[in-house]
GROMACS .gro file of C-alpha atoms in nm:
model
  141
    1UNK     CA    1   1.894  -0.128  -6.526
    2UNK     CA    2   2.175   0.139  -6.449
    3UNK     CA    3   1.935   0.355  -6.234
    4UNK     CA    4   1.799   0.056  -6.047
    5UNK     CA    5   2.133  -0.011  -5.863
    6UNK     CA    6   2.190   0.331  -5.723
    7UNK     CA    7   1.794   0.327  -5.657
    8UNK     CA    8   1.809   0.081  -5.468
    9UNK     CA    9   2.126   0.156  -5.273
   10UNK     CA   10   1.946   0.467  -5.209
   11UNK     CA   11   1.705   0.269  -5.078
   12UNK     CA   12   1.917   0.054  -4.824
   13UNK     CA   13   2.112   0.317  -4.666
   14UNK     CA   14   1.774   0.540  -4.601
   15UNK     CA   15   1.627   0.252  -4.451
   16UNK     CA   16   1.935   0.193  -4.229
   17UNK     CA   17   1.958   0.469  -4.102
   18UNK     CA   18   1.606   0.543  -4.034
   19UNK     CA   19   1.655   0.234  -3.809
   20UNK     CA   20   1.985   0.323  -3.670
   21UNK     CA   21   1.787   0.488  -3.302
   22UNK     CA   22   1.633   0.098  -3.242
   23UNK     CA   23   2.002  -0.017  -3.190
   24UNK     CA   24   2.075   0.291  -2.920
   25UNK     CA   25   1.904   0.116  -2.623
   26UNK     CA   26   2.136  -0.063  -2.427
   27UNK     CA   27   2.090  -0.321  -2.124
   28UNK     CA   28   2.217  -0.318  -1.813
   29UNK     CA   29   2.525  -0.486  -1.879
   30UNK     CA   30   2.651  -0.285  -2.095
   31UNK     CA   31   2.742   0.005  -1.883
   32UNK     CA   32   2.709  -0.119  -1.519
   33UNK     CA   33   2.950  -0.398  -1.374
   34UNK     CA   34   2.637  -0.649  -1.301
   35UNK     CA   35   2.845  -0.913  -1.089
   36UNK     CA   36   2.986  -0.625  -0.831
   37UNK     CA   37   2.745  -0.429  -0.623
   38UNK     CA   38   2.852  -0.085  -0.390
   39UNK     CA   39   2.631   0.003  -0.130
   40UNK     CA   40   2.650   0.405  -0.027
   41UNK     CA   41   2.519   0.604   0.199
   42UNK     CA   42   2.424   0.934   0.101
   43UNK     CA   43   2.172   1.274   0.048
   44UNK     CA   44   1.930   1.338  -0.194
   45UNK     CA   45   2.020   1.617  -0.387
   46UNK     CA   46   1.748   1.495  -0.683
   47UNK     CA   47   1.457   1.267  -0.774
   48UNK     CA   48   1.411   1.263  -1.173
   49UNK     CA   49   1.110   1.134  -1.255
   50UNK     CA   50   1.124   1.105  -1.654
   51UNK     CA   51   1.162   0.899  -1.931
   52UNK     CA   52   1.339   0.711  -2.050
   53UNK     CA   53   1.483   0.667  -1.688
   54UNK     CA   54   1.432   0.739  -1.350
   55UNK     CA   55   1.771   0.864  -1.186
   56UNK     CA   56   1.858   0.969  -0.801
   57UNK     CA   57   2.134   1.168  -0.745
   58UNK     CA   58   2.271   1.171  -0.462
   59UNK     CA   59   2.616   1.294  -0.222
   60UNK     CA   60   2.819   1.074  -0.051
   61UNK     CA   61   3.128   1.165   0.191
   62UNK     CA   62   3.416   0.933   0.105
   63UNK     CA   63   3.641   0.837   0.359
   64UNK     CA   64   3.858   1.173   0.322
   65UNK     CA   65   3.566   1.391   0.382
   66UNK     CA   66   3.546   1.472  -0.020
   67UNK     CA   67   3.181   1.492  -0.116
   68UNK     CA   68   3.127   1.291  -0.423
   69UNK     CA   69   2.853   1.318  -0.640
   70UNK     CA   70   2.667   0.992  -0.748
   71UNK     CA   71   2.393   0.908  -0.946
   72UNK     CA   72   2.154   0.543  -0.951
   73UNK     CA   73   1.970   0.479  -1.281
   74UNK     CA   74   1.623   0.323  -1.228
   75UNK     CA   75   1.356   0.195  -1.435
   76UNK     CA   76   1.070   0.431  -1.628
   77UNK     CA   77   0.834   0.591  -1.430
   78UNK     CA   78   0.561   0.345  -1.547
   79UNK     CA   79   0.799   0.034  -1.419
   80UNK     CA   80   0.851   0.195  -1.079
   81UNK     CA   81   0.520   0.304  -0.999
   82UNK     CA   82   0.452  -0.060  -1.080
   83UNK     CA   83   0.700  -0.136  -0.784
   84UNK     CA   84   0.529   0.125  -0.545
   85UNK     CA   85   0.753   0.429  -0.619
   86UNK     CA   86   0.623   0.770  -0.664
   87UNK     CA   87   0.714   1.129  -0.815
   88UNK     CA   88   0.770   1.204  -0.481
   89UNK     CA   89   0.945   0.968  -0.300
   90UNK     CA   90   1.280   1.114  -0.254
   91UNK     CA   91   1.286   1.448  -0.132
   92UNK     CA   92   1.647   1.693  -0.151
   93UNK     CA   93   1.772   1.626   0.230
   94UNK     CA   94   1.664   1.304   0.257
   95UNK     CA   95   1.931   1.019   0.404
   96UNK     CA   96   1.924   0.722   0.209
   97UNK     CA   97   2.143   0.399   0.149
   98UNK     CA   98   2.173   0.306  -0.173
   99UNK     CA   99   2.287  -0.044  -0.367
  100UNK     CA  100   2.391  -0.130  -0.689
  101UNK     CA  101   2.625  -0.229  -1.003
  102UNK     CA  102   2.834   0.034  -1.052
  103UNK     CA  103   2.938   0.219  -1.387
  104UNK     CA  104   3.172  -0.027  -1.570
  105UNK     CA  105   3.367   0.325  -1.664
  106UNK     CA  106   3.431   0.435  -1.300
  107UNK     CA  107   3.212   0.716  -1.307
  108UNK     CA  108   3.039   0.797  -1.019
  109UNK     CA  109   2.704   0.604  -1.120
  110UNK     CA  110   2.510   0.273  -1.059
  111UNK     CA  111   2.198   0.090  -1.198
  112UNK     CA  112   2.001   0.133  -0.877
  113UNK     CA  113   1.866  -0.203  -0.717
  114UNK     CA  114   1.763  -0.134  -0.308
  115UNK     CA  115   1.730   0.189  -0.150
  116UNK     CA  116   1.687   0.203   0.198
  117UNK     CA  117   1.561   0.520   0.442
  118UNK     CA  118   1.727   0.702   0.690
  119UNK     CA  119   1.419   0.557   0.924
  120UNK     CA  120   1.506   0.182   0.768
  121UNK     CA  121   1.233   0.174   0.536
  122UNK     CA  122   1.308  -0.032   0.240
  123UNK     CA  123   1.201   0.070  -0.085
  124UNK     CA  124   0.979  -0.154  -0.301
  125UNK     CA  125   1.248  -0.424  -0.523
  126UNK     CA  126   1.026  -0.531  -0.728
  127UNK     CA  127   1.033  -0.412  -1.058
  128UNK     CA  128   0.809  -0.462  -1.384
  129UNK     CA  129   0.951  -0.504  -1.755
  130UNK     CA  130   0.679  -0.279  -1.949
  131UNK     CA  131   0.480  -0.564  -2.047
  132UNK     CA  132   0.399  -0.647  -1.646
  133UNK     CA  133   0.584  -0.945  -1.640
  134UNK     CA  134   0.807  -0.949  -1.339
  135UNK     CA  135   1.166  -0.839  -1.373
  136UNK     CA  136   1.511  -0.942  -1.114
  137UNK     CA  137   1.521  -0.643  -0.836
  138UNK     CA  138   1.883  -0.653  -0.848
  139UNK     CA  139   1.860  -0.543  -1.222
  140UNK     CA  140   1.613  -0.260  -1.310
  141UNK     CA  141   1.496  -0.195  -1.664
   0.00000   0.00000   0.00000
């Protein structure tokens, strides 16, 4: 009976923390401010086309002619293709507005929502959870 109990507590904590990465996704609330939005306009310095995310970084000019480097997450390639966006839809140089909730730490970062063109084409908002099912555009996954 003595080597069941530290058997079995060996057990337990190898089995927690084999399932400790399933708790290290995180929603969108938990590091973006989802009742503010910031709109920016800015350049494309980068289009990352990955998993687990999508991200656009871009420059924007404040107000005191600092450039100030930002960056939008998105959804996974598979949930914005789904929404009409491709590996090659931002180009470096490209002028762009973008909305979003910002970081909740202050960072320079948002969860991307709307994107609009220099020429005023706006980018698809409709996004797709990865089971198809249709997901808020103001709040990518």
């Amino acid at each position: 009976m003595k080597l069941k109990v530290p058997l079995l507590a060996a057990a337990v904590a190898t089995l927690a923390l084999t399932c400790l990465p399933l708790f290290a996704h995180h929603g969108t609330g938990v590091a973006y401010e989802t009742e503010k939005t910031v709109t920016l306009k800015g350049v494309v310095t980068e289009w990352i086309w990955a998993n687990p995310h999508c991200g656009l970084l871009f420059d924007v000019t404040d107000d005191k002619g600092n450039v100030v480097h930002w960056g939008a997450e998105l959804g996974n390639p598979h949930q914005e293709s789904g929404a009409g966006f491709t590996k090659d839809i931002f180009k470096p140089g490209d002028k762009i507005t973008a909305t979003g909730h910002p970081a909740k730490s202050g960072a320079p970062r948002m969860s991307g929502a709307k994107f609009v063109m220099e020429d005023g084409q706006v980018l698809p908002e409709k996004r797709t959870k990865g089971n198809g099912e249709s997901a808020p555009s103001e709040e990518p996954y």
